[in-house]
């Protein structure tokens, strides 16, 4: 057995320091060993999505609302092969006594809730509640034989799910969950989740929205580099070298097609501006209704003036942003039918890719390859220059998305405008302007509100969300607006605690304006659990030394 094969069967954590030392002797071998390690996964499951597998049956089940939530059917597990199910369906569906709901019950198993019996102990305090929830929300490594023909993509290591209807891992959610896991001292679970995401990158070339086959057409905001940062802060800089290939593959995914672009054109996630600067947008490889929200998308398309395929692509691109849905993406500020996600250079996405470029540069520095380090540092510098040109609206003194089709700043402002402060891209005057805007317009009794528009969408007023609260707080702290950051944090903590004391739950989102009311809006009821809320809350409570 050669050394690469030996690493394949070894315990990654135990031999990671040896791997780092070996780098200096033979970088090619290290690359082979790392790939081998991260390819040690369960048997490869089928990756065809439910719509592909079940064709007209899928459409009928979703359009006839056999389940109130469209996500239920795409998470169901077929009891026999899809071909057998389709054959039976075509034989039976035209019979006079045919019942579609009964047919589905006969041929599919409902997705397991997988939530252990749990009763909140409010008197034990919110910290104890979060510690107990980590066990409730953690899933064991998936085995293919438990989800044969199902949509779940097996992962080789344990992971944390958000909770409620979200039975799988989600990409950008997981970073904020990891913040809490770090506070809880669970380095092993953090590393397991990073290895899962590296596995997905090595298998598919990118991290899907979640580990479901129906999510394989898009990613989510690229937080993998931040996850690597988090793990490196716990285990050392060798982590950057270990995951370098995964970082490079994710970067290649987001930049696919850039080399062939002409000024003013876009392909996939990449946009070339008139001055030949390259920035990025959210995008999805499919132009069909989302399978998990099929009926909702079909009905919404009927209210749009755009061709269905363009409308669906924009809907899916907004889902890739994680902010699905928000007036941020609407041309008229109010209506889903005017969604233009793919026309916008997204300020948050480009800040994240700037950080990815800097992280790749750091990985090369750790390995002693200073030529490549300079190359990626230069790419980051070029992106920063372009972002400050196209996403800083000097007249309004605000960071915003840029509509490259109309060649103008987007008038829709959201808390995504705080990403340049989070990643320290803003200068002092820009930071001061953003701090004033947050204090004067976005600060509410329960924290900061996502946008100033009330559209009925969940990523609009009056809602606040843990990830954007955290981005805003940390962004302000980066520029020494500590009092304002503390004010937001304390209001958010108090709102979380008030809801917990009255319900025994931590929620997916909160109404930060009417703090006595339950948050709403969007395509599904407000979920509890909840991964990123738990993580951000625990992080903030510890940073600001808040007791239960």
Short mmCIF file of C-alpha atoms in Angstrom, two decimals:
data_model
loop_
_atom_site.label_atom_id
_atom_site.label_comp_id
_atom_site.label_asym_id
_atom_site.label_seq_id
_atom_site.Cartn_x
_atom_site.Cartn_y
_atom_site.Cartn_z
CA UNK A 1 0.00 0.00 0.00
CA UNK A 2 1.50 3.40 -1.00
CA UNK A 3 1.34 6.51 1.14
CA UNK A 4 -1.65 7.99 -0.63
CA UNK A 5 -3.66 4.83 -0.02
CA UNK A 6 -2.54 4.78 3.59
CA UNK A 7 -3.95 8.26 4.09
CA UNK A 8 -7.23 7.16 2.55
CA UNK A 9 -7.87 4.73 5.39
CA UNK A 10 -6.40 6.73 8.24
CA UNK A 11 -8.14 8.99 10.70
CA UNK A 12 -7.92 12.46 9.15
CA UNK A 13 -7.75 14.37 12.41
CA UNK A 14 -5.06 12.15 13.88
CA UNK A 15 -2.72 12.47 10.90
CA UNK A 16 -3.41 16.05 9.82
CA UNK A 17 -0.17 17.37 11.35
CA UNK A 18 1.80 14.65 9.58
CA UNK A 19 0.06 15.64 6.37
CA UNK A 20 1.17 19.24 6.85
CA UNK A 21 4.79 18.26 7.48
CA UNK A 22 4.78 16.01 4.43
CA UNK A 23 3.67 18.92 2.24
CA UNK A 24 7.12 20.42 2.18
CA UNK A 25 8.54 17.18 0.78
CA UNK A 26 6.04 16.37 -1.93
CA UNK A 27 3.11 18.63 -2.71
CA UNK A 28 1.74 16.36 -5.43
CA UNK A 29 1.44 13.49 -2.99
CA UNK A 30 -0.26 15.75 -0.49
CA UNK A 31 -2.84 16.73 -3.08
CA UNK A 32 -3.51 13.08 -3.88
CA UNK A 33 -3.79 12.20 -0.20
CA UNK A 34 -6.18 15.05 0.51
CA UNK A 35 -8.44 14.14 -2.40
CA UNK A 36 -8.40 10.52 -1.33
CA UNK A 37 -9.30 11.43 2.24
CA UNK A 38 -12.20 13.61 1.22
CA UNK A 39 -13.46 11.02 -1.23
CA UNK A 40 -13.91 8.43 1.52
CA UNK A 41 -17.68 8.59 1.38
CA UNK A 42 -20.73 6.29 1.26
CA UNK A 43 -21.63 4.57 -1.98
CA UNK A 44 -22.56 7.08 -4.65
CA UNK A 45 -26.32 7.54 -4.75
CA UNK A 46 -28.35 8.40 -7.82
CA UNK A 47 -28.51 12.15 -8.47
CA UNK A 48 -31.60 12.42 -10.69
CA UNK A 49 -34.13 14.74 -9.10
CA UNK A 50 -37.74 13.80 -8.30
CA UNK A 51 -39.08 15.71 -11.31
CA UNK A 52 -36.79 13.71 -13.60
CA UNK A 53 -37.61 10.40 -11.94
CA UNK A 54 -41.37 10.78 -11.67
CA UNK A 55 -42.25 13.00 -14.63
CA UNK A 56 -46.04 13.49 -14.97
CA UNK A 57 -46.66 11.90 -11.56
CA UNK A 58 -44.45 14.58 -10.01
CA UNK A 59 -46.36 17.36 -11.76
CA UNK A 60 -49.74 15.93 -10.77
CA UNK A 61 -48.79 15.46 -7.11
CA UNK A 62 -47.44 18.98 -6.82
CA UNK A 63 -50.14 20.78 -8.79
CA UNK A 64 -52.97 18.92 -7.01
CA UNK A 65 -51.41 19.68 -3.62
CA UNK A 66 -51.37 16.16 -2.29
CA UNK A 67 -49.26 17.72 0.46
CA UNK A 68 -49.76 21.30 1.68
CA UNK A 69 -45.99 21.85 1.58
CA UNK A 70 -44.44 21.13 -1.81
CA UNK A 71 -41.19 20.13 -0.14
CA UNK A 72 -42.82 17.06 1.43
CA UNK A 73 -43.17 15.08 -1.79
CA UNK A 74 -39.65 15.76 -3.06
CA UNK A 75 -38.35 14.50 0.30
CA UNK A 76 -40.45 11.32 0.21
CA UNK A 77 -38.68 7.99 -0.24
CA UNK A 78 -39.96 5.68 -2.98
CA UNK A 79 -40.72 2.15 -1.77
CA UNK A 80 -39.86 0.62 -5.15
CA UNK A 81 -38.03 1.76 -8.26
CA UNK A 82 -39.25 4.91 -10.04
CA UNK A 83 -39.88 2.90 -13.20
CA UNK A 84 -42.19 0.56 -11.30
CA UNK A 85 -44.03 3.46 -9.73
CA UNK A 86 -44.53 5.24 -13.05
CA UNK A 87 -45.75 2.04 -14.68
CA UNK A 88 -48.32 1.54 -11.91
CA UNK A 89 -49.37 5.17 -12.10
CA UNK A 90 -49.99 5.06 -15.83
CA UNK A 91 -51.99 1.88 -15.42
CA UNK A 92 -54.16 3.20 -12.60
CA UNK A 93 -54.57 6.96 -12.99
CA UNK A 94 -57.48 6.83 -15.45
CA UNK A 95 -59.51 4.35 -13.44
CA UNK A 96 -62.77 5.79 -12.05
CA UNK A 97 -61.93 5.15 -8.40
CA UNK A 98 -58.31 6.32 -8.59
CA UNK A 99 -57.16 8.41 -5.63
CA UNK A 100 -53.83 10.20 -6.08
CA UNK A 101 -53.24 10.71 -2.37
CA UNK A 102 -53.78 7.01 -1.66
CA UNK A 103 -51.48 6.09 -4.55
CA UNK A 104 -48.69 8.24 -3.14
CA UNK A 105 -49.18 6.73 0.32
CA UNK A 106 -48.93 3.23 -1.17
CA UNK A 107 -45.72 3.86 -3.12
CA UNK A 108 -43.82 6.40 -1.00
CA UNK A 109 -42.66 6.75 2.58
CA UNK A 110 -43.12 10.16 4.10
CA UNK A 111 -39.86 11.88 5.09
CA UNK A 112 -38.90 11.21 8.67
CA UNK A 113 -39.13 14.17 10.96
CA UNK A 114 -36.05 12.77 12.74
CA UNK A 115 -36.73 14.93 15.79
CA UNK A 116 -36.36 13.09 19.05
CA UNK A 117 -39.07 13.60 21.69
CA UNK A 118 -38.01 16.83 23.34
CA UNK A 119 -39.56 19.12 25.89
CA UNK A 120 -37.94 22.50 26.47
CA UNK A 121 -36.96 23.24 30.04
CA UNK A 122 -37.35 27.01 30.10
CA UNK A 123 -36.20 27.23 33.69
CA UNK A 124 -32.85 25.62 32.79
CA UNK A 125 -32.04 28.63 30.64
CA UNK A 126 -31.38 29.38 27.01
CA UNK A 127 -27.77 28.18 27.00
CA UNK A 128 -28.78 24.74 28.24
CA UNK A 129 -31.55 24.70 25.65
CA UNK A 130 -29.06 25.37 22.85
CA UNK A 131 -26.64 22.71 24.10
CA UNK A 132 -29.46 20.15 24.10
CA UNK A 133 -30.61 21.24 20.65
CA UNK A 134 -27.21 20.45 19.12
CA UNK A 135 -27.95 16.78 19.82
CA UNK A 136 -31.50 17.08 18.50
CA UNK A 137 -30.40 18.75 15.25
CA UNK A 138 -27.31 16.62 14.56
CA UNK A 139 -27.64 13.88 11.95
CA UNK A 140 -25.46 10.79 11.68
CA UNK A 141 -23.59 10.02 8.45
CA UNK A 142 -26.06 9.04 5.77
CA UNK A 143 -26.11 5.57 4.31
CA UNK A 144 -27.39 5.09 0.77
CA UNK A 145 -29.55 2.09 1.62
CA UNK A 146 -31.70 4.31 3.87
CA UNK A 147 -32.56 6.67 1.00
CA UNK A 148 -32.43 4.58 -2.17
CA UNK A 149 -34.13 6.49 -4.98
CA UNK A 150 -34.76 9.33 -2.55
CA UNK A 151 -33.56 12.89 -3.04
CA UNK A 152 -31.19 12.97 -0.06
CA UNK A 153 -27.50 13.04 -1.05
CA UNK A 154 -25.59 10.94 1.51
CA UNK A 155 -22.82 12.66 3.45
CA UNK A 156 -19.91 10.81 5.07
CA UNK A 157 -19.74 12.70 8.38
CA UNK A 158 -22.21 14.01 11.00
CA UNK A 159 -23.84 17.39 10.38
CA UNK A 160 -26.37 19.82 11.86
CA UNK A 161 -29.67 20.60 10.13
CA UNK A 162 -31.58 23.87 10.65
CA UNK A 163 -34.74 22.20 12.00
CA UNK A 164 -38.43 21.99 11.12
CA UNK A 165 -39.10 21.24 7.44
CA UNK A 166 -35.38 21.60 6.71
CA UNK A 167 -34.24 17.99 7.11
CA UNK A 168 -30.93 18.34 5.28
CA UNK A 169 -27.79 20.41 5.65
CA UNK A 170 -27.88 23.90 4.15
CA UNK A 171 -24.79 25.64 2.88
CA UNK A 172 -24.75 29.18 4.23
CA UNK A 173 -26.82 28.33 7.31
CA UNK A 174 -24.05 26.04 8.46
CA UNK A 175 -21.44 28.76 8.99
CA UNK A 176 -23.63 30.52 11.54
CA UNK A 177 -24.43 27.20 13.17
CA UNK A 178 -20.68 26.55 13.43
CA UNK A 179 -20.22 29.84 15.28
CA UNK A 180 -22.34 28.36 18.05
CA UNK A 181 -20.63 24.99 17.89
CA UNK A 182 -17.33 26.77 18.49
CA UNK A 183 -18.80 28.44 21.57
CA UNK A 184 -19.93 24.99 22.71
CA UNK A 185 -16.43 23.59 22.22
CA UNK A 186 -17.44 21.05 19.58
CA UNK A 187 -14.43 21.22 17.28
CA UNK A 188 -15.02 17.67 16.03
CA UNK A 189 -18.49 18.45 14.68
CA UNK A 190 -17.22 21.65 13.05
CA UNK A 191 -14.49 19.66 11.31
CA UNK A 192 -16.95 16.97 10.27
CA UNK A 193 -19.15 19.57 8.62
CA UNK A 194 -16.20 21.17 6.83
CA UNK A 195 -15.19 17.72 5.54
CA UNK A 196 -18.76 17.16 4.32
CA UNK A 197 -18.69 20.38 2.33
CA UNK A 198 -15.27 19.52 0.91
CA UNK A 199 -16.71 16.15 -0.10
CA UNK A 200 -19.59 17.88 -1.93
CA UNK A 201 -17.13 20.17 -3.72
CA UNK A 202 -14.96 17.25 -4.79
CA UNK A 203 -17.96 15.26 -5.96
CA UNK A 204 -20.01 17.96 -7.72
CA UNK A 205 -17.51 20.78 -8.21
CA UNK A 206 -19.46 23.06 -5.88
CA UNK A 207 -21.52 23.07 -2.70
CA UNK A 208 -25.22 22.73 -3.53
CA UNK A 209 -27.91 24.76 -1.79
CA UNK A 210 -28.44 21.63 0.35
CA UNK A 211 -27.74 17.91 0.13
CA UNK A 212 -30.76 17.10 -2.03
CA UNK A 213 -30.76 16.16 -5.70
CA UNK A 214 -33.25 18.92 -6.48
CA UNK A 215 -30.69 21.47 -5.24
CA UNK A 216 -27.94 20.41 -7.67
CA UNK A 217 -28.57 23.31 -10.07
CA UNK A 218 -27.42 26.03 -7.68
CA UNK A 219 -25.24 26.84 -4.73
CA UNK A 220 -25.74 29.36 -1.91
CA UNK A 221 -23.62 32.30 -0.67
CA UNK A 222 -20.04 30.91 -0.66
CA UNK A 223 -19.18 30.68 3.03
CA UNK A 224 -16.80 27.71 2.76
CA UNK A 225 -13.72 29.94 3.13
CA UNK A 226 -15.15 31.35 6.35
CA UNK A 227 -15.72 27.82 7.61
CA UNK A 228 -12.08 27.02 6.85
CA UNK A 229 -11.10 30.17 8.77
CA UNK A 230 -13.13 29.00 11.73
CA UNK A 231 -11.55 25.54 11.71
CA UNK A 232 -8.05 27.02 11.28
CA UNK A 233 -8.62 29.23 14.33
CA UNK A 234 -9.13 26.03 16.31
CA UNK A 235 -6.57 23.70 14.73
CA UNK A 236 -3.88 25.81 13.09
CA UNK A 237 -2.93 27.23 9.70
CA UNK A 238 -2.25 23.81 8.16
CA UNK A 239 -6.04 23.68 7.66
CA UNK A 240 -5.68 26.19 4.80
CA UNK A 241 -3.33 23.84 2.96
CA UNK A 242 -5.52 20.82 3.66
CA UNK A 243 -8.56 22.39 2.02
CA UNK A 244 -6.78 24.36 -0.68
CA UNK A 245 -7.98 22.15 -3.52
CA UNK A 246 -11.58 22.43 -2.33
CA UNK A 247 -11.27 26.22 -2.12
CA UNK A 248 -9.86 26.33 -5.66
CA UNK A 249 -12.63 24.11 -7.02
CA UNK A 250 -15.32 26.26 -5.45
CA UNK A 251 -13.68 29.36 -6.89
CA UNK A 252 -13.60 27.75 -10.34
CA UNK A 253 -17.33 27.03 -10.07
CA UNK A 254 -18.22 30.65 -9.33
CA UNK A 255 -15.89 31.94 -12.05
CA UNK A 256 -16.87 29.44 -14.75
CA UNK A 257 -16.92 31.09 -18.19
CA UNK A 258 -15.11 34.27 -17.14
CA UNK A 259 -12.24 33.73 -19.58
CA UNK A 260 -14.56 33.91 -22.60
CA UNK A 261 -16.62 36.96 -21.58
CA UNK A 262 -16.83 40.23 -23.45
CA UNK A 263 -17.54 43.61 -21.78
CA UNK A 264 -21.21 44.08 -20.95
CA UNK A 265 -21.97 40.37 -21.12
CA UNK A 266 -22.71 37.69 -18.53
CA UNK A 267 -22.50 33.93 -18.40
CA UNK A 268 -23.65 31.77 -15.53
CA UNK A 269 -22.55 33.50 -12.30
CA UNK A 270 -20.02 35.83 -13.96
CA UNK A 271 -20.50 39.37 -15.30
CA UNK A 272 -17.99 41.46 -17.23
CA UNK A 273 -18.66 45.18 -16.79
CA UNK A 274 -18.01 47.80 -19.52
CA UNK A 275 -14.51 48.51 -18.20
CA UNK A 276 -13.71 44.75 -18.34
CA UNK A 277 -13.95 44.37 -14.57
CA UNK A 278 -15.32 40.99 -13.55
CA UNK A 279 -17.90 40.64 -10.78
CA UNK A 280 -20.53 38.05 -9.96
CA UNK A 281 -24.27 37.52 -9.74
CA UNK A 282 -26.57 34.84 -8.40
CA UNK A 283 -27.72 32.34 -11.00
CA UNK A 284 -29.18 28.83 -11.38
CA UNK A 285 -28.51 26.25 -14.08
CA UNK A 286 -32.23 25.48 -14.45
CA UNK A 287 -34.99 27.60 -15.94
CA UNK A 288 -37.85 25.45 -14.66
CA UNK A 289 -39.98 25.78 -11.49
CA UNK A 290 -38.22 24.82 -8.28
CA UNK A 291 -39.17 21.25 -7.52
CA UNK A 292 -39.66 21.91 -3.81
CA UNK A 293 -41.99 24.85 -4.60
CA UNK A 294 -43.30 23.71 -7.96
CA UNK A 295 -46.93 24.78 -7.72
CA UNK A 296 -46.09 28.14 -6.13
CA UNK A 297 -43.66 28.93 -8.95
CA UNK A 298 -46.08 27.90 -11.70
CA UNK A 299 -48.83 30.09 -10.25
CA UNK A 300 -46.44 33.00 -9.67
CA UNK A 301 -45.22 32.82 -13.28
CA UNK A 302 -48.77 33.51 -14.44
CA UNK A 303 -48.57 36.91 -12.73
CA UNK A 304 -45.33 37.88 -14.46
CA UNK A 305 -44.89 39.65 -17.78
CA UNK A 306 -41.60 37.83 -18.34
CA UNK A 307 -41.33 34.56 -20.29
CA UNK A 308 -41.71 31.63 -17.89
CA UNK A 309 -38.13 30.43 -18.34
CA UNK A 310 -36.68 33.85 -17.45
CA UNK A 311 -39.01 34.19 -14.47
CA UNK A 312 -38.09 30.74 -13.15
CA UNK A 313 -34.38 31.42 -13.53
CA UNK A 314 -34.72 34.63 -11.53
CA UNK A 315 -36.72 32.86 -8.83
CA UNK A 316 -34.06 30.16 -8.57
CA UNK A 317 -31.23 32.72 -8.56
CA UNK A 318 -32.88 34.46 -5.61
CA UNK A 319 -33.00 31.08 -3.87
CA UNK A 320 -29.25 30.78 -4.44
CA UNK A 321 -28.80 34.08 -2.60
CA UNK A 322 -30.45 32.63 0.49
CA UNK A 323 -32.73 35.69 0.59
CA UNK A 324 -35.77 34.07 -0.97
CA UNK A 325 -37.67 36.22 -1.29
CA UNK A 326 -37.15 39.96 -0.87
CA UNK A 327 -37.95 43.30 -2.47
CA UNK A 328 -34.19 43.43 -3.03
CA UNK A 329 -34.79 41.40 -6.20
CA UNK A 330 -38.01 43.10 -7.43
CA UNK A 331 -37.89 45.76 -10.13
CA UNK A 332 -41.02 47.44 -8.78
CA UNK A 333 -40.11 46.87 -5.11
CA UNK A 334 -43.35 45.03 -4.36
CA UNK A 335 -44.25 42.19 -6.70
CA UNK A 336 -42.63 38.82 -7.34
CA UNK A 337 -43.61 39.03 -11.00
CA UNK A 338 -40.99 41.75 -11.52
CA UNK A 339 -38.07 39.72 -10.13
CA UNK A 340 -34.73 40.51 -11.84
CA UNK A 341 -32.13 38.67 -9.71
CA UNK A 342 -29.89 37.73 -12.63
CA UNK A 343 -29.63 41.38 -13.74
CA UNK A 344 -27.89 42.34 -10.51
CA UNK A 345 -24.25 42.23 -9.47
CA UNK A 346 -24.79 41.22 -5.84
CA UNK A 347 -22.82 43.16 -3.23
CA UNK A 348 -22.82 40.33 -0.65
CA UNK A 349 -21.74 37.68 -3.15
CA UNK A 350 -18.79 39.73 -4.34
CA UNK A 351 -17.64 40.41 -0.79
CA UNK A 352 -17.71 36.67 -0.13
CA UNK A 353 -15.75 35.94 -3.30
CA UNK A 354 -13.23 38.63 -2.34
CA UNK A 355 -12.73 36.76 0.90
CA UNK A 356 -12.46 33.45 -0.99
CA UNK A 357 -9.70 34.92 -3.16
CA UNK A 358 -7.85 36.18 -0.08
CA UNK A 359 -8.25 32.80 1.60
CA UNK A 360 -6.80 30.99 -1.41
CA UNK A 361 -3.89 33.43 -1.30
CA UNK A 362 -3.40 32.60 2.35
CA UNK A 363 -3.42 28.88 1.62
CA UNK A 364 -0.59 29.36 -0.88
CA UNK A 365 1.36 31.40 1.67
CA UNK A 366 1.00 28.58 4.20
CA UNK A 367 2.42 26.19 1.60
CA UNK A 368 5.26 28.54 0.72
CA UNK A 369 4.06 29.23 -2.82
CA UNK A 370 4.38 33.00 -2.83
CA UNK A 371 3.96 33.38 -6.59
CA UNK A 372 0.44 31.95 -6.46
CA UNK A 373 -0.22 33.88 -3.27
CA UNK A 374 0.45 37.14 -5.12
CA UNK A 375 -1.77 36.06 -8.02
CA UNK A 376 -4.83 35.51 -5.84
CA UNK A 377 -4.12 38.56 -3.70
CA UNK A 378 -4.09 40.55 -6.97
CA UNK A 379 -7.44 39.05 -7.97
CA UNK A 380 -8.86 40.09 -4.61
CA UNK A 381 -7.50 43.62 -5.07
CA UNK A 382 -9.09 43.88 -8.53
CA UNK A 383 -12.42 42.67 -7.17
CA UNK A 384 -12.28 45.20 -4.33
CA UNK A 385 -11.60 48.00 -6.81
CA UNK A 386 -14.52 46.92 -9.02
CA UNK A 387 -16.88 46.42 -6.10
CA UNK A 388 -16.19 49.89 -4.72
CA UNK A 389 -16.80 51.34 -8.18
CA UNK A 390 -20.00 49.48 -9.02
CA UNK A 391 -21.57 48.79 -5.61
CA UNK A 392 -20.93 52.06 -3.76
CA UNK A 393 -23.58 54.63 -4.61
CA UNK A 394 -21.77 57.86 -3.80
CA UNK A 395 -24.85 60.03 -4.26
CA UNK A 396 -26.93 58.07 -1.74
CA UNK A 397 -23.90 57.11 0.39
CA UNK A 398 -24.79 53.42 0.52
CA UNK A 399 -23.54 50.05 -0.69
CA UNK A 400 -26.02 48.35 -2.99
CA UNK A 401 -26.36 45.86 -5.83
CA UNK A 402 -25.56 47.04 -9.34
CA UNK A 403 -27.97 46.51 -12.25
CA UNK A 404 -25.52 45.75 -15.05
CA UNK A 405 -28.31 45.50 -17.63
CA UNK A 406 -29.50 49.05 -16.98
CA UNK A 407 -26.04 50.19 -15.90
CA UNK A 408 -27.29 51.78 -12.70
CA UNK A 409 -27.26 51.25 -8.96
CA UNK A 410 -30.15 49.25 -7.60
CA UNK A 411 -32.54 51.41 -5.58
CA UNK A 412 -33.38 48.43 -3.34
CA UNK A 413 -31.36 48.52 -0.13
CA UNK A 414 -31.08 45.65 2.34
CA UNK A 415 -28.79 44.57 5.16
CA UNK A 416 -26.68 42.89 2.46
CA UNK A 417 -25.21 46.39 2.21
CA UNK A 418 -23.29 45.64 5.43
CA UNK A 419 -21.11 42.93 3.89
CA UNK A 420 -18.40 45.41 2.80
CA UNK A 421 -18.03 46.40 6.45
CA UNK A 422 -18.00 42.78 7.61
CA UNK A 423 -15.12 42.03 5.21
CA UNK A 424 -13.47 45.44 5.81
CA UNK A 425 -13.70 46.60 2.21
CA UNK A 426 -15.17 50.00 3.10
CA UNK A 427 -13.14 53.09 3.92
CA UNK A 428 -13.82 55.11 7.07
CA UNK A 429 -16.21 57.57 5.40
CA UNK A 430 -18.22 54.79 3.78
CA UNK A 431 -18.43 52.96 7.10
CA UNK A 432 -19.60 56.14 8.82
CA UNK A 433 -22.36 56.60 6.23
CA UNK A 434 -23.51 53.01 6.64
CA UNK A 435 -23.49 53.30 10.44
CA UNK A 436 -25.69 56.42 10.24
CA UNK A 437 -28.10 54.66 7.90
CA UNK A 438 -28.35 51.62 10.18
CA UNK A 439 -28.96 53.77 13.26
CA UNK A 440 -31.46 56.14 11.64
CA UNK A 441 -33.44 53.74 9.44
CA UNK A 442 -32.87 50.06 10.25
CA UNK A 443 -32.56 49.95 14.04
CA UNK A 444 -35.76 48.60 15.59
CA UNK A 445 -36.88 47.44 19.05
CA UNK A 446 -35.77 43.86 18.29
CA UNK A 447 -32.58 44.47 16.32
CA UNK A 448 -32.16 45.59 12.71
CA UNK A 449 -34.79 45.03 10.04
CA UNK A 450 -33.79 43.29 6.78
CA UNK A 451 -35.24 45.95 4.45
CA UNK A 452 -37.54 48.95 4.83
CA UNK A 453 -40.18 47.49 2.50
CA UNK A 454 -43.23 45.54 3.69
CA UNK A 455 -44.15 43.21 0.85
CA UNK A 456 -45.26 40.06 2.64
CA UNK A 457 -41.99 38.39 1.67
CA UNK A 458 -39.99 36.91 4.54
CA UNK A 459 -36.73 38.74 3.77
CA UNK A 460 -38.42 42.13 4.08
CA UNK A 461 -39.79 44.23 6.93
CA UNK A 462 -40.73 43.58 9.65
CA UNK A 463 -38.41 40.57 9.86
CA UNK A 464 -34.90 40.19 11.18
CA UNK A 465 -32.67 37.17 10.61
CA UNK A 466 -29.75 35.91 12.67
CA UNK A 467 -27.14 35.88 9.86
CA UNK A 468 -27.78 39.48 8.83
CA UNK A 469 -27.95 40.64 12.44
CA UNK A 470 -24.51 39.09 12.94
CA UNK A 471 -23.07 40.54 9.72
CA UNK A 472 -24.31 43.99 10.73
CA UNK A 473 -23.03 43.79 14.31
CA UNK A 474 -19.59 42.51 13.33
CA UNK A 475 -19.35 44.98 10.46
CA UNK A 476 -19.97 47.88 12.81
CA UNK A 477 -17.45 46.53 15.32
CA UNK A 478 -14.81 46.31 12.58
CA UNK A 479 -15.01 50.12 12.29
CA UNK A 480 -15.32 50.78 16.04
CA UNK A 481 -19.03 51.59 16.11
CA UNK A 482 -19.12 49.52 19.25
CA UNK A 483 -21.99 51.27 21.01
CA UNK A 484 -24.34 50.84 18.05
CA UNK A 485 -23.23 47.23 17.57
CA UNK A 486 -23.89 46.51 21.23
CA UNK A 487 -27.31 48.15 21.05
CA UNK A 488 -28.32 45.94 18.13
CA UNK A 489 -26.91 42.82 19.76
CA UNK A 490 -28.67 43.42 23.07
CA UNK A 491 -32.01 44.10 21.38
CA UNK A 492 -31.66 40.93 19.32
CA UNK A 493 -30.68 38.86 22.34
CA UNK A 494 -33.58 40.19 24.37
CA UNK A 495 -36.05 39.42 21.57
CA UNK A 496 -34.73 35.87 21.24
CA UNK A 497 -34.95 35.41 25.00
CA UNK A 498 -38.47 36.84 25.24
CA UNK A 499 -39.78 34.44 22.60
CA UNK A 500 -37.96 31.55 24.24
CA UNK A 501 -39.42 32.34 27.65
CA UNK A 502 -42.95 32.40 26.22
CA UNK A 503 -42.67 29.44 23.82
CA UNK A 504 -39.62 27.38 24.79
CA UNK A 505 -38.39 27.75 21.20
CA UNK A 506 -35.81 29.57 19.13
CA UNK A 507 -37.16 30.62 15.76
CA UNK A 508 -35.91 30.83 12.19
CA UNK A 509 -36.70 34.57 11.99
CA UNK A 510 -38.21 37.28 14.20
CA UNK A 511 -40.44 40.32 13.85
CA UNK A 512 -38.03 43.01 15.03
CA UNK A 513 -40.54 45.87 14.72
CA UNK A 514 -43.59 44.43 16.47
CA UNK A 515 -41.71 42.40 19.05
CA UNK A 516 -44.85 40.97 20.63
CA UNK A 517 -45.88 39.36 17.35
CA UNK A 518 -44.70 36.23 15.55
CA UNK A 519 -42.65 36.67 12.37
CA UNK A 520 -44.34 35.65 9.13
CA UNK A 521 -44.25 36.07 5.38
CA UNK A 522 -42.85 33.77 2.75
CA UNK A 523 -43.83 30.40 1.35
CA UNK A 524 -44.06 28.35 4.55
CA UNK A 525 -44.84 28.82 8.26
CA UNK A 526 -42.08 30.11 10.51
CA UNK A 527 -39.88 27.20 11.57
CA UNK A 528 -38.32 26.57 14.94
CA UNK A 529 -35.09 24.84 15.91
CA UNK A 530 -33.14 26.70 14.68
CA UNK A 531 -29.55 26.18 13.62
CA UNK A 532 -28.30 29.64 12.71
CA UNK A 533 -30.39 31.38 15.37
CA UNK A 534 -28.88 29.12 18.02
CA UNK A 535 -25.35 29.70 16.76
CA UNK A 536 -25.54 33.48 16.49
CA UNK A 537 -27.38 33.86 19.78
CA UNK A 538 -24.84 31.80 21.72
CA UNK A 539 -21.96 33.68 20.06
CA UNK A 540 -23.43 37.09 20.91
CA UNK A 541 -24.40 36.13 24.46
CA UNK A 542 -20.83 35.04 25.14
CA UNK A 543 -19.23 38.04 23.43
CA UNK A 544 -21.39 40.49 25.36
CA UNK A 545 -21.29 38.41 28.55
CA UNK A 546 -25.06 38.07 28.80
CA UNK A 547 -26.34 35.68 31.43
CA UNK A 548 -29.43 33.48 31.05
#
